[in-house]
mmCIF file of C-alpha atoms in Angstrom:
data_model
loop_
_atom_site.group_PDB
_atom_site.id
_atom_site.type_symbol
_atom_site.label_atom_id
_atom_site.label_comp_id
_atom_site.label_asym_id
_atom_site.label_seq_id
_atom_site.Cartn_x
_atom_site.Cartn_y
_atom_site.Cartn_z
ATOM 1 C CA MET A 1 30.820 -8.548 -14.355
ATOM 2 C CA ARG A 2 28.419 -10.107 -16.894
ATOM 3 C CA LYS A 3 29.216 -13.583 -15.563
ATOM 4 C CA GLU A 4 28.395 -12.538 -11.992
ATOM 5 C CA ASP A 5 25.192 -10.808 -13.113
ATOM 6 C CA LEU A 6 23.930 -13.863 -14.989
ATOM 7 C CA MET A 7 24.752 -16.089 -12.029
ATOM 8 C CA THR A 8 22.842 -13.701 -9.746
ATOM 9 C CA VAL A 9 19.801 -13.858 -12.040
ATOM 10 C CA TYR A 10 19.910 -17.661 -12.053
ATOM 11 C CA GLU A 11 20.274 -17.918 -8.273
ATOM 12 C CA SER A 12 17.571 -15.310 -7.590
ATOM 13 C CA ILE A 13 15.020 -17.039 -9.808
ATOM 14 C CA GLY A 14 15.917 -20.337 -8.158
ATOM 15 C CA GLN A 15 15.362 -18.811 -4.734
ATOM 16 C CA LEU A 16 11.934 -17.543 -5.737
ATOM 17 C CA ARG A 17 11.015 -20.906 -7.240
ATOM 18 C CA ASP A 18 12.058 -22.632 -4.003
ATOM 19 C CA GLN A 19 9.619 -20.359 -2.167
ATOM 20 C CA GLY A 20 6.795 -21.668 -4.342
ATOM 21 C CA ILE A 21 6.486 -18.620 -6.590
ATOM 22 C CA LYS A 22 5.329 -19.555 -10.076
ATOM 23 C CA MET A 23 7.422 -18.752 -13.127
ATOM 24 C CA LYS A 24 4.497 -16.794 -14.578
ATOM 25 C CA ASP A 25 4.405 -14.523 -11.530
ATOM 26 C CA ILE A 26 8.152 -13.923 -11.732
ATOM 27 C CA ALA A 27 7.846 -13.183 -15.454
ATOM 28 C CA ASP A 28 5.040 -10.699 -14.792
ATOM 29 C CA ARG A 29 7.237 -8.919 -12.266
ATOM 30 C CA LEU A 30 10.049 -8.742 -14.839
ATOM 31 C CA ASP A 31 7.634 -7.655 -17.598
ATOM 32 C CA MET A 32 8.760 -10.624 -19.690
ATOM 33 C CA PRO A 33 6.853 -13.424 -21.465
ATOM 34 C CA PRO A 34 6.850 -16.560 -19.274
ATOM 35 C CA SER A 35 8.144 -18.678 -22.162
ATOM 36 C CA VAL A 36 11.179 -16.413 -22.549
ATOM 37 C CA LEU A 37 11.982 -16.408 -18.843
ATOM 38 C CA SER A 38 11.518 -20.173 -18.680
ATOM 39 C CA ALA A 39 13.944 -20.635 -21.581
ATOM 40 C CA ILE A 40 16.508 -18.374 -19.903
ATOM 41 C CA TYR A 41 16.244 -20.105 -16.529
ATOM 42 C CA SER A 42 15.777 -23.718 -17.592
ATOM 43 C CA THR A 43 18.053 -23.888 -20.645
ATOM 44 C CA VAL A 44 20.249 -20.873 -21.359
ATOM 45 C CA LEU A 45 21.704 -20.132 -17.936
ATOM 46 C CA PRO A 46 22.421 -23.760 -16.915
ATOM 47 C CA ALA A 47 24.143 -24.364 -20.269
ATOM 48 C CA TYR A 48 26.060 -21.094 -19.986
ATOM 49 C CA LEU A 49 27.366 -21.908 -16.518
ATOM 50 C CA ASP A 50 28.352 -25.388 -17.671
ATOM 51 C CA ASN A 51 30.105 -24.032 -20.793
ATOM 52 C CA LEU A 52 32.211 -21.629 -18.738
ATOM 53 C CA SER A 53 34.401 -24.503 -17.595
ATOM 54 C CA ARG A 54 35.502 -25.069 -21.210
ATOM 55 C CA GLN A 55 34.887 -21.835 -23.112
ATOM 56 C CA GLU A 56 35.365 -18.091 -22.960
ATOM 57 C CA GLU A 57 32.414 -16.059 -21.670
ATOM 58 C CA ASP A 58 31.168 -14.872 -25.077
ATOM 59 C CA ALA A 59 31.387 -18.307 -26.643
ATOM 60 C CA ALA A 60 29.777 -19.920 -23.610
ATOM 61 C CA LEU A 61 26.820 -17.550 -23.812
ATOM 62 C CA GLU A 62 26.406 -17.787 -27.584
ATOM 63 C CA ASN A 63 26.442 -21.588 -27.509
ATOM 64 C CA ALA A 64 23.916 -21.608 -24.679
ATOM 65 C CA LEU A 65 21.623 -19.242 -26.577
ATOM 66 C CA SER A 66 21.809 -21.456 -29.659
ATOM 67 C CA LEU A 67 19.797 -24.053 -27.739
ATOM 68 C CA VAL A 68 16.660 -21.862 -27.803
ATOM 69 C CA ASN A 69 14.950 -19.862 -30.529
ATOM 70 C CA ASN A 70 13.149 -17.179 -28.522
ATOM 71 C CA VAL A 71 16.044 -15.392 -26.771
ATOM 72 C CA SER A 72 18.753 -13.359 -28.482
ATOM 73 C CA LYS A 73 22.059 -12.251 -27.005
ATOM 74 C CA LYS A 74 21.196 -8.603 -27.546
ATOM 75 C CA ARG A 75 17.819 -8.954 -25.874
ATOM 76 C CA LEU A 76 19.194 -10.842 -22.893
ATOM 77 C CA LEU A 77 22.051 -8.439 -22.194
ATOM 78 C CA SER A 78 19.945 -5.307 -22.709
ATOM 79 C CA SER A 79 17.343 -6.535 -20.223
ATOM 80 C CA LEU A 80 19.911 -7.743 -17.683
ATOM 81 C CA PRO A 81 20.178 -4.533 -15.564
ATOM 82 C CA ASP A 82 16.414 -4.288 -15.145
ATOM 83 C CA MET A 83 16.148 -8.009 -14.371
ATOM 84 C CA LEU A 84 18.744 -7.648 -11.622
ATOM 85 C CA ARG A 85 16.965 -4.663 -10.113
ATOM 86 C CA GLN A 86 13.530 -6.268 -10.189
ATOM 87 C CA LEU A 87 14.783 -9.571 -8.806
ATOM 88 C CA GLN A 88 16.619 -7.805 -6.007
ATOM 89 C CA ASN A 89 13.407 -5.999 -5.035
ATOM 90 C CA TYR A 90 11.432 -9.228 -5.332
ATOM 91 C CA CYS A 91 13.821 -11.227 -3.167
ATOM 92 C CA SER A 92 14.623 -8.580 -0.560
ATOM 93 C CA PRO A 93 11.379 -8.894 1.467
ATOM 94 C CA VAL A 94 12.389 -12.471 2.242
ATOM 95 C CA SER A 95 16.132 -12.095 2.627
ATOM 96 C CA GLU A 96 16.269 -8.820 4.565
ATOM 97 C CA ILE A 97 13.548 -9.351 7.164
ATOM 98 C CA THR A 98 15.108 -9.292 10.623
ATOM 99 C CA LEU A 99 12.401 -8.056 13.019
ATOM 100 C CA PRO A 100 9.252 -10.054 13.855
ATOM 101 C CA ILE A 101 7.056 -7.080 12.916
ATOM 102 C CA GLU A 102 8.635 -6.963 9.453
ATOM 103 C CA LYS A 103 7.880 -10.635 8.939
ATOM 104 C CA ALA A 104 4.306 -10.142 10.157
ATOM 105 C CA LEU A 105 3.797 -7.195 7.807
ATOM 106 C CA ALA A 106 5.168 -9.119 4.827
ATOM 107 C CA GLU A 107 2.859 -12.031 5.595
ATOM 108 C CA GLY A 108 -0.039 -9.635 6.137
ATOM 109 C CA VAL A 109 0.474 -8.086 2.714
ATOM 110 C CA ARG A 110 0.477 -11.530 1.104
ATOM 111 C CA LEU A 111 -2.750 -12.602 2.815
ATOM 112 C CA THR A 112 -4.457 -9.262 2.157
ATOM 113 C CA VAL A 113 -4.104 -9.679 -1.594
ATOM 114 C CA ALA A 114 -6.165 -12.870 -1.353
ATOM 115 C CA GLU A 115 -8.949 -11.203 0.660
ATOM 116 C CA ILE A 116 -9.141 -7.685 -0.715
ATOM 117 C CA GLY A 117 -11.573 -8.578 -3.507
ATOM 118 C CA ASN A 118 -14.367 -8.503 -0.943
ATOM 119 C CA TYR A 119 -13.680 -4.830 -0.201
ATOM 120 C CA THR A 120 -12.459 -3.287 -3.452
ATOM 121 C CA GLY A 121 -14.335 -0.316 -4.813
ATOM 122 C CA VAL A 122 -15.045 3.377 -4.369
ATOM 123 C CA TYR A 123 -16.125 4.641 -0.951
ATOM 124 C CA GLN A 124 -17.240 8.038 0.280
ATOM 125 C CA SER A 125 -15.838 8.716 3.748
ATOM 126 C CA TYR A 126 -17.310 10.939 6.439
ATOM 127 C CA SER A 127 -15.487 12.234 9.515
ATOM 128 C CA LEU A 128 -15.088 15.350 11.635
ATOM 129 C CA SER A 129 -13.272 18.279 10.052
ATOM 130 C CA SER A 130 -10.060 19.290 11.835
ATOM 131 C CA SER A 131 -10.770 22.990 11.369
ATOM 132 C CA SER A 132 -14.458 23.367 12.252
ATOM 133 C CA ASP A 133 -17.582 21.666 13.548
ATOM 134 C CA ALA A 134 -18.435 20.325 10.120
ATOM 135 C CA LEU A 135 -18.546 17.043 8.225
ATOM 136 C CA LYS A 136 -15.526 16.172 6.097
ATOM 137 C CA MET A 137 -16.268 14.183 2.946
ATOM 138 C CA GLU A 138 -13.412 12.390 1.144
ATOM 139 C CA PRO A 139 -13.583 9.581 -1.460
ATOM 140 C CA TYR A 140 -11.436 6.454 -1.043
ATOM 141 C CA LEU A 141 -10.478 3.890 -3.667
ATOM 142 C CA ILE A 142 -9.410 0.361 -2.651
ATOM 143 C CA ILE A 143 -7.830 -1.743 -5.413
ATOM 144 C CA PRO A 144 -5.114 -4.380 -5.910
ATOM 145 C CA SER A 145 -1.744 -3.000 -6.998
ATOM 146 C CA PRO A 146 -0.930 -3.324 -10.724
ATOM 147 C CA ASP A 147 1.518 -6.177 -10.056
ATOM 148 C CA GLY A 148 -0.992 -7.980 -7.828
ATOM 149 C CA HIS A 149 1.416 -8.232 -4.892
ATOM 150 C CA SER A 150 -0.143 -5.644 -2.565
ATOM 151 C CA VAL A 151 -3.146 -3.370 -2.067
ATOM 152 C CA ARG A 152 -3.416 0.272 -3.080
ATOM 153 C CA VAL A 153 -5.641 2.727 -1.241
ATOM 154 C CA GLY A 154 -6.245 6.176 -2.683
ATOM 155 C CA ARG A 155 -7.787 9.167 -0.945
ATOM 156 C CA LEU A 156 -9.011 12.370 -2.555
ATOM 157 C CA SER A 157 -8.679 14.848 0.295
ATOM 158 C CA ALA A 158 -11.180 17.567 1.106
ATOM 159 C CA TYR A 159 -8.723 19.983 -0.497
ATOM 160 C CA ARG A 160 -8.555 18.014 -3.780
ATOM 161 C CA THR A 161 -5.174 16.363 -3.174
ATOM 162 C CA LEU A 162 -4.873 12.757 -4.337
ATOM 163 C CA GLN A 163 -2.838 10.566 -1.974
ATOM 164 C CA TRP A 164 -1.939 6.893 -2.312
ATOM 165 C CA GLY A 165 -1.110 4.379 0.381
ATOM 166 C CA THR A 166 -1.589 0.738 1.224
ATOM 167 C CA GLY A 167 -3.535 -1.515 3.554
ATOM 168 C CA ILE A 168 -3.300 -4.805 5.435
ATOM 169 C CA ILE A 169 -6.146 -7.049 6.591
ATOM 170 C CA ASN A 170 -5.621 -8.821 9.908
ATOM 171 C CA ASN A 171 -7.568 -11.867 11.141
ATOM 172 C CA HIS A 172 -10.393 -11.182 8.655
ATOM 173 C CA GLN A 173 -11.685 -8.520 11.073
ATOM 174 C CA ASN A 174 -9.496 -5.431 10.819
ATOM 175 C CA PHE A 175 -8.216 -3.438 7.874
ATOM 176 C CA TYR A 176 -5.258 -1.146 8.560
ATOM 177 C CA VAL A 177 -4.798 1.625 5.991
ATOM 178 C CA THR A 178 -1.912 4.080 5.938
ATOM 179 C CA PHE A 179 -0.675 6.821 3.624
ATOM 180 C CA SER A 180 1.104 10.158 3.808
ATOM 181 C CA GLU A 181 -0.744 13.452 3.512
ATOM 182 C CA THR A 182 2.365 15.108 2.096
ATOM 183 C CA ALA A 183 4.692 14.326 -0.781
ATOM 184 C CA PRO A 184 8.225 12.980 -0.161
ATOM 185 C CA PRO A 185 10.577 13.750 1.467
ATOM 186 C CA GLN A 186 8.018 14.859 4.084
ATOM 187 C CA LEU A 187 6.065 12.154 5.882
ATOM 188 C CA ASN A 188 2.765 12.937 7.606
ATOM 189 C CA LEU A 189 1.147 9.575 8.216
ATOM 190 C CA VAL A 190 -2.595 9.026 8.257
ATOM 191 C CA THR A 191 -3.782 5.692 9.620
ATOM 192 C CA LEU A 192 -7.247 4.166 9.480
ATOM 193 C CA TYR A 193 -8.244 1.240 11.697
ATOM 194 C CA LEU A 194 -11.328 -0.186 10.030
ATOM 195 C CA GLN A 195 -13.545 -2.912 11.426
ATOM 196 C CA LEU A 196 -14.599 -5.452 8.802
ATOM 197 C CA PRO A 197 -18.147 -6.823 9.035
ATOM 198 C CA PHE A 198 -18.783 -10.558 8.764
ATOM 199 C CA ARG A 199 -20.457 -10.402 5.372
ATOM 200 C CA GLU A 200 -19.491 -10.434 1.726
ATOM 201 C CA HIS A 201 -19.112 -7.153 -0.155
ATOM 202 C CA PRO A 202 -20.256 -4.855 2.674
ATOM 203 C CA GLY A 203 -21.752 -1.505 1.777
ATOM 204 C CA MET A 204 -20.133 0.298 4.697
ATOM 205 C CA LEU A 205 -16.889 0.220 6.678
ATOM 206 C CA ARG A 206 -16.313 2.085 9.931
ATOM 207 C CA GLY A 207 -13.450 2.643 12.294
ATOM 208 C CA LEU A 208 -11.001 5.162 13.705
ATOM 209 C CA TYR A 209 -8.956 7.733 11.843
ATOM 210 C CA LEU A 210 -5.620 8.888 13.318
ATOM 211 C CA ALA A 211 -3.816 11.897 11.853
ATOM 212 C CA LEU A 212 -2.262 15.268 12.703
ATOM 213 C CA ASP A 213 -4.228 18.505 12.938
ATOM 214 C CA TYR A 214 -3.070 21.822 11.502
ATOM 215 C CA ASN A 215 -0.722 22.361 14.449
ATOM 216 C CA ARG A 216 0.731 18.857 14.032
ATOM 217 C CA ASN A 217 -0.989 17.547 17.143
ATOM 218 C CA PRO A 218 -2.418 13.999 17.034
ATOM 219 C CA ILE A 219 -6.164 13.654 16.650
ATOM 220 C CA ALA A 220 -8.260 10.464 16.560
ATOM 221 C CA ARG A 221 -11.752 10.467 15.056
ATOM 222 C CA ARG A 222 -14.515 8.132 14.026
ATOM 223 C CA ILE A 223 -14.788 7.555 10.294
ATOM 224 C CA VAL A 224 -17.406 5.910 8.089
ATOM 225 C CA LEU A 225 -16.754 4.700 4.534
ATOM 226 C CA VAL A 226 -19.897 4.227 2.445
ATOM 227 C CA LYS A 227 -19.495 2.218 -0.742
ATOM 228 C CA GLN A 228 -20.410 4.017 -3.955
ATOM 229 C CA SER A 229 -19.370 1.627 -6.740
ATOM 230 C CA GLU A 230 -17.264 -1.440 -7.503
ATOM 231 C CA ALA A 231 -14.660 0.366 -9.597
ATOM 232 C CA VAL A 232 -13.755 3.642 -11.265
ATOM 233 C CA ALA A 233 -11.076 4.818 -13.670
ATOM 234 C CA ALA A 234 -8.206 6.702 -12.045
ATOM 235 C CA GLU A 235 -9.011 9.916 -13.909
ATOM 236 C CA ASP A 236 -12.673 9.669 -12.869
ATOM 237 C CA PHE A 237 -11.730 9.072 -9.235
ATOM 238 C CA ALA A 238 -9.768 12.337 -9.206
ATOM 239 C CA ASN A 239 -12.954 14.143 -10.270
ATOM 240 C CA LEU A 240 -15.197 12.803 -7.505
ATOM 241 C CA LYS A 241 -16.721 15.191 -5.008
ATOM 242 C CA SER A 242 -14.898 15.972 -1.768
ATOM 243 C CA GLY A 243 -14.926 18.836 0.704
ATOM 244 C CA ILE A 244 -16.157 20.217 4.022
ATOM 245 C CA ILE A 245 -19.927 20.301 4.538
ATOM 246 C CA ALA A 246 -21.346 22.858 6.970
ATOM 247 C CA LYS A 247 -24.039 21.680 9.388
ATOM 248 C CA ASP A 248 -26.779 23.714 7.710
ATOM 249 C CA GLN A 249 -25.986 22.117 4.335
ATOM 250 C CA LEU A 250 -26.203 18.467 5.373
ATOM 251 C CA THR A 251 -28.611 16.148 3.591
ATOM 252 C CA PRO A 252 -30.700 13.779 5.747
ATOM 253 C CA GLU A 253 -28.255 10.952 4.965
ATOM 254 C CA GLN A 254 -25.242 13.115 5.804
ATOM 255 C CA GLU A 255 -26.901 14.191 9.047
ATOM 256 C CA VAL A 256 -26.780 10.553 10.175
ATOM 257 C CA TYR A 257 -23.042 10.402 9.501
ATOM 258 C CA TYR A 258 -22.529 13.742 11.249
ATOM 259 C CA GLN A 259 -24.289 12.473 14.354
ATOM 260 C CA TYR A 260 -22.109 9.352 14.344
ATOM 261 C CA THR A 261 -18.713 10.987 13.721
ATOM 262 C CA CYS A 262 -18.834 14.573 14.961
ATOM 263 C CA GLN A 263 -20.145 14.475 18.532
ATOM 264 C CA PRO A 264 -17.914 15.242 21.572
ATOM 265 C CA GLY A 265 -17.293 11.580 22.360
ATOM 266 C CA ASP A 266 -16.330 10.751 18.775
ATOM 267 C CA TYR A 267 -12.863 12.285 18.744
ATOM 268 C CA ILE A 268 -9.787 12.714 20.928
ATOM 269 C CA LYS A 269 -7.558 15.743 20.485
ATOM 270 C CA MET A 270 -4.217 16.826 21.898
ATOM 271 C CA CYS A 271 -2.547 20.217 22.075
ATOM 272 C CA THR A 272 0.870 21.633 22.856
ATOM 273 C CA VAL A 273 1.189 22.684 26.491
ATOM 274 C CA PRO A 274 3.406 25.772 26.964
ATOM 275 C CA THR A 275 5.523 24.594 29.875
ATOM 276 C CA PRO A 276 9.282 24.456 30.499
ATOM 277 C CA HIS A 277 8.921 20.900 31.762
ATOM 278 C CA LEU A 278 6.097 18.450 31.191
ATOM 279 C CA ASP A 279 4.856 16.705 34.327
ATOM 280 C CA ALA A 280 1.643 15.221 35.694
ATOM 281 C CA SER A 281 0.142 18.630 36.521
ATOM 282 C CA ASP A 282 0.327 19.646 32.863
ATOM 283 C CA LEU A 283 -1.965 16.799 31.848
ATOM 284 C CA ALA A 284 -4.932 18.468 33.546
ATOM 285 C CA ARG A 285 -3.900 21.813 32.023
ATOM 286 C CA GLU A 286 -3.992 20.281 28.570
ATOM 287 C CA LYS A 287 -7.551 19.056 29.005
ATOM 288 C CA LYS A 288 -8.687 22.473 30.235
ATOM 289 C CA MET A 289 -7.030 24.124 27.242
ATOM 290 C CA LEU A 290 -8.891 21.795 24.903
ATOM 291 C CA GLU A 291 -12.215 22.806 26.467
ATOM 292 C CA LEU A 292 -11.699 26.464 25.559
#
């Protein structure tokens, strides 16, 4: 089993290198010094595989390790399970993609990492409340992921729940953000379609916000994200202000956002139509029900 595992590590690193991924980036993913990973890949594993034709496994590995001074047998074998797991996750986006949309998403994630620096920071969002004619205020945080391979988007909901998702920039013009309002295993997706202005470090983003209302009916609304700062610590982000603002409590600035996001033409709602069979006549009934 150890022989197969070491061969898998060698082949996986080789596959990533063939894709143009730098050894430093692979080492960061494995939480390993680049010099150690380079010694394992360039010296230890090739020598080990060559020694196997003449020696037993233990002797082959020990002789291969004797060629370097920064990798021990104990360290290599103890880190092997985690290396296999991380390399499998690292390689799978390339090897398991079968649908065109999966390939497009993987490429979109890669390109987004290069562009997201123009939009990172803390934003205060404004949109229509699902429960009343009021302005909903929720902070968003846009940052690169810790490993630098994707983008993280956090939202502090009006009810003080912190949710994390991701985002993809498309054609330098649109930023798609998605996350779940509920914890696993439930999945209640929220999706933002944001239009990106043609300027560096914009102070405002705007777009459409698609989610479910309290009865699990789809609702689409305008949303505005107003930039507050370039960065914030995670614990400080969780303490930012969020909530529902009644119309008579709006500041002059918030009144502008209310007028933009909370008017009749700024949202589309749906409702459940009580009918034994849904046909064209029920479509008109639904609209009348929504007017009540």
